[in-house]
Short mmCIF file of C-alpha atoms in Angstrom, two decimals:
data_model
loop_
_atom_site.label_atom_id
_atom_site.label_comp_id
_atom_site.label_asym_id
_atom_site.label_seq_id
_atom_site.Cartn_x
_atom_site.Cartn_y
_atom_site.Cartn_z
CA UNK A 1 -0.60 -19.75 31.73
CA UNK A 2 -1.23 -20.69 28.09
CA UNK A 3 -2.43 -24.17 29.09
CA UNK A 4 -4.79 -22.66 31.66
CA UNK A 5 -6.10 -20.22 29.07
CA UNK A 6 -6.46 -23.00 26.48
CA UNK A 7 -8.51 -25.04 28.97
CA UNK A 8 -10.77 -22.10 29.78
CA UNK A 9 -11.12 -21.06 26.14
CA UNK A 10 -12.10 -24.49 24.80
CA UNK A 11 -14.56 -25.12 27.62
CA UNK A 12 -16.18 -21.73 27.14
CA UNK A 13 -16.56 -22.19 23.38
CA UNK A 14 -17.89 -25.74 23.82
CA UNK A 15 -20.44 -24.55 26.38
CA UNK A 16 -21.51 -21.66 24.14
CA UNK A 17 -22.30 -23.86 21.11
CA UNK A 18 -25.87 -25.14 21.14
CA UNK A 19 -26.31 -28.74 19.94
CA UNK A 20 -28.84 -27.58 17.34
CA UNK A 21 -26.24 -25.20 15.84
CA UNK A 22 -23.92 -28.19 15.35
CA UNK A 23 -26.66 -30.30 13.79
CA UNK A 24 -27.15 -32.47 16.87
CA UNK A 25 -30.38 -33.23 18.78
CA UNK A 26 -30.65 -31.71 22.23
CA UNK A 27 -32.51 -34.64 23.78
CA UNK A 28 -34.45 -34.60 27.08
CA UNK A 29 -31.58 -35.76 29.32
CA UNK A 30 -28.90 -33.23 28.32
CA UNK A 31 -27.42 -31.51 31.37
CA UNK A 32 -24.52 -29.60 29.79
CA UNK A 33 -25.34 -26.13 28.38
CA UNK A 34 -23.52 -26.79 25.11
CA UNK A 35 -21.78 -29.72 23.45
CA UNK A 36 -20.29 -32.68 25.24
CA UNK A 37 -16.61 -33.51 24.80
CA UNK A 38 -17.41 -36.70 22.92
CA UNK A 39 -19.61 -34.70 20.52
CA UNK A 40 -16.81 -32.23 19.74
CA UNK A 41 -14.43 -35.15 19.22
CA UNK A 42 -16.87 -36.84 16.83
CA UNK A 43 -17.48 -33.64 14.85
CA UNK A 44 -13.72 -33.04 14.57
CA UNK A 45 -12.84 -36.65 13.76
CA UNK A 46 -10.46 -37.05 16.72
CA UNK A 47 -10.39 -39.43 19.67
CA UNK A 48 -12.39 -38.58 22.79
CA UNK A 49 -9.38 -39.19 25.05
CA UNK A 50 -7.15 -37.02 22.87
CA UNK A 51 -9.67 -34.16 22.86
CA UNK A 52 -10.15 -34.48 26.63
CA UNK A 53 -6.41 -34.17 27.15
CA UNK A 54 -6.31 -31.17 24.80
CA UNK A 55 -9.07 -29.44 26.75
CA UNK A 56 -7.30 -30.27 30.01
CA UNK A 57 -4.20 -28.49 28.72
CA UNK A 58 -1.98 -31.56 28.81
CA UNK A 59 1.32 -31.65 26.90
CA UNK A 60 0.25 -33.64 23.83
CA UNK A 61 1.18 -33.50 20.15
CA UNK A 62 -1.27 -31.35 18.17
CA UNK A 63 -1.08 -30.81 14.42
CA UNK A 64 -2.37 -27.73 12.62
CA UNK A 65 -4.81 -29.92 10.65
CA UNK A 66 -6.31 -31.42 13.82
CA UNK A 67 -6.59 -28.01 15.45
CA UNK A 68 -8.36 -26.68 12.34
CA UNK A 69 -10.92 -29.49 12.64
CA UNK A 70 -11.46 -28.62 16.31
CA UNK A 71 -12.01 -24.97 15.32
CA UNK A 72 -14.60 -25.98 12.72
CA UNK A 73 -16.35 -28.34 15.14
CA UNK A 74 -16.69 -25.49 17.64
CA UNK A 75 -17.78 -23.01 14.91
CA UNK A 76 -15.04 -20.60 15.93
CA UNK A 77 -14.91 -17.16 14.36
CA UNK A 78 -11.75 -16.22 12.38
CA UNK A 79 -10.53 -14.24 15.39
CA UNK A 80 -11.15 -17.14 17.76
CA UNK A 81 -9.37 -19.52 15.36
CA UNK A 82 -6.33 -17.24 15.22
CA UNK A 83 -6.31 -17.05 19.03
CA UNK A 84 -6.55 -20.85 19.37
CA UNK A 85 -3.61 -21.37 17.03
CA UNK A 86 -1.60 -18.69 18.83
CA UNK A 87 -2.21 -20.42 22.17
CA UNK A 88 -0.87 -23.66 20.69
CA UNK A 89 2.07 -21.94 18.99
CA UNK A 90 1.01 -23.25 15.57
CA UNK A 91 0.83 -21.60 12.15
CA UNK A 92 -2.48 -21.88 10.38
CA UNK A 93 -2.59 -23.90 7.17
CA UNK A 94 -5.99 -22.71 5.90
CA UNK A 95 -5.85 -18.96 6.40
CA UNK A 96 -9.01 -17.28 5.07
CA UNK A 97 -8.69 -14.05 3.13
CA UNK A 98 -10.26 -11.12 4.91
CA UNK A 99 -12.64 -9.28 2.62
CA UNK A 100 -13.47 -6.27 4.75
CA UNK A 101 -15.99 -3.88 3.22
CA UNK A 102 -15.84 -0.29 4.39
CA UNK A 103 -19.26 0.92 5.61
CA UNK A 104 -20.78 3.23 2.94
CA UNK A 105 -21.37 5.95 5.52
CA UNK A 106 -17.60 6.23 5.94
CA UNK A 107 -17.30 7.59 2.39
CA UNK A 108 -19.89 10.24 3.22
CA UNK A 109 -17.99 11.23 6.37
CA UNK A 110 -14.76 11.58 4.40
CA UNK A 111 -16.43 13.77 1.76
CA UNK A 112 -17.95 16.03 4.40
CA UNK A 113 -14.67 16.51 6.26
CA UNK A 114 -12.97 19.79 5.30
CA UNK A 115 -9.37 18.59 5.72
CA UNK A 116 -7.35 15.58 4.55
CA UNK A 117 -8.88 12.28 5.67
CA UNK A 118 -8.37 8.69 4.53
CA UNK A 119 -8.80 5.06 5.64
CA UNK A 120 -6.19 2.29 5.78
CA UNK A 121 -6.89 -1.39 6.37
CA UNK A 122 -4.88 -3.43 8.88
CA UNK A 123 -1.90 -3.91 6.54
CA UNK A 124 -2.04 -0.21 5.53
CA UNK A 125 -3.60 -0.63 2.09
CA UNK A 126 -5.55 2.54 1.27
CA UNK A 127 -9.32 1.87 1.20
CA UNK A 128 -10.79 5.36 0.79
CA UNK A 129 -9.90 9.04 0.87
CA UNK A 130 -11.36 12.50 0.31
CA UNK A 131 -10.28 15.12 -2.24
CA UNK A 132 -8.09 16.99 0.26
CA UNK A 133 -6.16 13.80 1.02
CA UNK A 134 -5.84 13.13 -2.70
CA UNK A 135 -4.23 16.57 -3.15
CA UNK A 136 -1.80 15.87 -0.32
CA UNK A 137 -0.83 12.27 -1.16
CA UNK A 138 -1.54 11.75 -4.89
CA UNK A 139 -3.06 8.33 -4.22
CA UNK A 140 -2.85 6.02 -7.22
CA UNK A 141 0.09 7.83 -8.85
CA UNK A 142 2.68 5.21 -7.88
CA UNK A 143 2.87 1.81 -9.60
CA UNK A 144 4.01 -1.67 -8.65
CA UNK A 145 2.55 -4.61 -6.68
CA UNK A 146 2.24 -2.51 -3.49
CA UNK A 147 1.09 0.68 -5.20
CA UNK A 148 -1.88 1.10 -2.84
CA UNK A 149 0.06 0.47 0.35
CA UNK A 150 0.72 3.51 2.53
CA UNK A 151 3.78 2.01 4.24
CA UNK A 152 5.38 0.90 0.96
CA UNK A 153 4.91 4.39 -0.51
CA UNK A 154 6.42 6.03 2.57
CA UNK A 155 9.71 4.23 1.94
CA UNK A 156 9.72 3.67 -1.81
CA UNK A 157 7.86 6.61 -3.40
CA UNK A 158 10.19 9.66 -3.65
CA UNK A 159 7.28 12.11 -3.91
CA UNK A 160 5.68 10.63 -0.79
CA UNK A 161 8.95 10.72 1.18
CA UNK A 162 9.29 14.46 0.56
CA UNK A 163 6.10 15.03 2.54
CA UNK A 164 7.90 14.13 5.78
CA UNK A 165 10.57 16.64 6.92
CA UNK A 166 11.23 14.43 9.97
CA UNK A 167 11.12 11.12 8.10
CA UNK A 168 12.59 8.82 10.77
CA UNK A 169 10.09 9.80 13.49
CA UNK A 170 7.16 9.72 11.08
CA UNK A 171 8.19 6.34 9.68
CA UNK A 172 8.77 4.92 13.17
CA UNK A 173 5.26 5.93 14.18
CA UNK A 174 3.78 4.22 11.10
CA UNK A 175 5.86 1.11 11.74
CA UNK A 176 4.79 1.09 15.39
CA UNK A 177 1.10 1.02 14.42
CA UNK A 178 1.80 -1.52 11.69
CA UNK A 179 3.57 -3.81 14.18
CA UNK A 180 0.60 -3.60 16.54
CA UNK A 181 -1.74 -4.51 13.65
CA UNK A 182 0.43 -7.48 12.75
CA UNK A 183 0.26 -8.77 16.34
CA UNK A 184 -3.54 -8.41 16.28
CA UNK A 185 -3.88 -10.28 12.96
CA UNK A 186 -1.34 -13.14 13.04
CA UNK A 187 -3.44 -15.09 10.55
CA UNK A 188 -3.09 -12.52 7.73
CA UNK A 189 -0.22 -13.46 5.33
CA UNK A 190 -0.13 -9.99 3.75
CA UNK A 191 1.97 -8.67 6.62
CA UNK A 192 4.74 -11.18 5.92
CA UNK A 193 4.69 -10.48 2.17
CA UNK A 194 4.97 -6.72 2.68
CA UNK A 195 7.72 -7.01 5.30
CA UNK A 196 9.71 -9.33 3.01
CA UNK A 197 9.33 -6.98 0.05
CA UNK A 198 10.34 -3.89 2.02
CA UNK A 199 13.28 -5.70 3.61
CA UNK A 200 14.58 -6.64 0.15
CA UNK A 201 14.03 -3.15 -1.26
CA UNK A 202 15.01 -0.76 1.55
CA UNK A 203 17.92 -0.96 3.98
CA UNK A 204 16.35 2.02 5.76
CA UNK A 205 13.20 0.00 6.41
CA UNK A 206 15.28 -2.88 7.82
CA UNK A 207 17.10 -0.55 10.21
CA UNK A 208 13.90 1.07 11.50
CA UNK A 209 11.92 -2.19 11.62
CA UNK A 210 14.61 -3.88 13.71
CA UNK A 211 14.11 -1.29 16.45
CA UNK A 212 10.85 -3.16 17.27
CA UNK A 213 9.06 0.12 17.97
CA UNK A 214 5.36 -0.02 18.91
CA UNK A 215 2.90 2.88 18.80
CA UNK A 216 -0.64 3.19 20.15
CA UNK A 217 -3.55 4.31 18.00
CA UNK A 218 -3.53 7.88 19.36
CA UNK A 219 -3.33 11.41 18.01
CA UNK A 220 0.07 12.93 17.28
CA UNK A 221 1.29 16.23 15.84
CA UNK A 222 3.53 15.90 12.78
CA UNK A 223 5.21 18.30 10.34
CA UNK A 224 4.48 18.01 6.61
CA UNK A 225 5.67 19.78 3.49
CA UNK A 226 3.80 19.83 0.18
CA UNK A 227 4.43 22.00 -2.91
CA UNK A 228 0.82 23.27 -2.93
CA UNK A 229 -0.04 23.19 0.78
CA UNK A 230 3.33 24.55 1.92
CA UNK A 231 4.80 23.90 5.39
CA UNK A 232 2.21 22.27 7.62
CA UNK A 233 1.81 21.29 11.24
CA UNK A 234 -0.91 18.65 11.51
CA UNK A 235 -2.78 16.94 14.32
CA UNK A 236 -3.22 13.36 13.04
CA UNK A 237 -6.20 11.67 14.70
CA UNK A 238 -6.52 7.88 14.21
CA UNK A 239 -9.81 6.06 14.85
CA UNK A 240 -10.38 2.27 14.59
CA UNK A 241 -13.10 0.84 12.33
CA UNK A 242 -14.47 -2.52 13.48
CA UNK A 243 -16.31 -5.30 11.67
CA UNK A 244 -19.34 -7.26 12.83
CA UNK A 245 -17.16 -9.39 15.14
CA UNK A 246 -15.88 -6.22 16.87
CA UNK A 247 -12.41 -6.76 15.40
CA UNK A 248 -10.39 -3.74 14.27
CA UNK A 249 -10.14 -4.06 10.48
CA UNK A 250 -9.23 -0.52 9.42
CA UNK A 251 -8.09 2.86 10.71
CA UNK A 252 -9.51 6.25 9.75
CA UNK A 253 -6.99 9.11 9.69
CA UNK A 254 -8.36 12.64 10.15
CA UNK A 255 -5.96 15.58 9.85
CA UNK A 256 -6.61 18.87 11.65
CA UNK A 257 -4.47 22.05 11.52
CA UNK A 258 -2.14 22.52 14.48
CA UNK A 259 -1.47 26.21 13.75
CA UNK A 260 -2.97 29.18 11.90
CA UNK A 261 -0.71 28.76 8.86
CA UNK A 262 -1.91 25.20 8.34
CA UNK A 263 -5.54 26.21 8.87
CA UNK A 264 -5.18 28.91 6.20
CA UNK A 265 -3.54 26.42 3.81
CA UNK A 266 -6.36 23.89 4.28
CA UNK A 267 -8.97 26.59 3.73
CA UNK A 268 -7.26 27.80 0.55
CA UNK A 269 -7.08 24.29 -0.95
CA UNK A 270 -10.68 23.60 0.12
CA UNK A 271 -11.86 26.74 -1.73
CA UNK A 272 -10.01 25.65 -4.86
CA UNK A 273 -11.54 22.18 -4.72
CA UNK A 274 -15.04 23.61 -4.15
CA UNK A 275 -14.68 25.68 -7.32
CA UNK A 276 -13.32 22.79 -9.39
CA UNK A 277 -15.31 19.88 -10.89
CA UNK A 278 -15.47 16.77 -8.70
#
């Protein structure tokens, strides 16, 4: 199945790339909609026969360096490159850093929302939050190399752990989403660095991570406890934020009260914040 998909994928990307986009003349006698095989081979610096066999899905030796040249010759997007390497079972050697910029309107949405709301990137680094979420989580109060990481804080920050009366289920849900993100972004080395660091620092993380739990990006109801907010029951809504390539790069978390006590607590904290300087 992977060889069939590789064949279809390479042919589709070759057909979709106009000769002009690759710096080649179209010419009056061109019949193919995109590049010819020999043109891709020349652009990538590989043999025509070797590239033909690759596109046919034959069992040939393929290095990561050669595959990277094929990806560049076909002008593949970062997502397409990651998919190509995954099909071949190869690790990328030239992984680009993802510099995702949160749309400015997202900050306005967070500020307008009258309950805790925040945004995490794919590896769960905190990108933005509103004042209600700051009251709940004390973002920025914990130090260290992973100070801004939501998952690291859940296991390693004592103040953050106390927020979760049912820690195992809450942590499993976070890990389930994190595992799904890792599968969607195999090219991002930050996942491996964070998993290694948590494995060395927390036996509890190792035990929960080894359960291989997965969780969809859907709303759940979770209990919280906070010294100022009190006992809370929260609907946690999670919404994906996509980049220009329609790839999920971040997740927005919006909390809503699940009972009257929580609604009253949110309203009380919101009144205090409204009366205080920004």
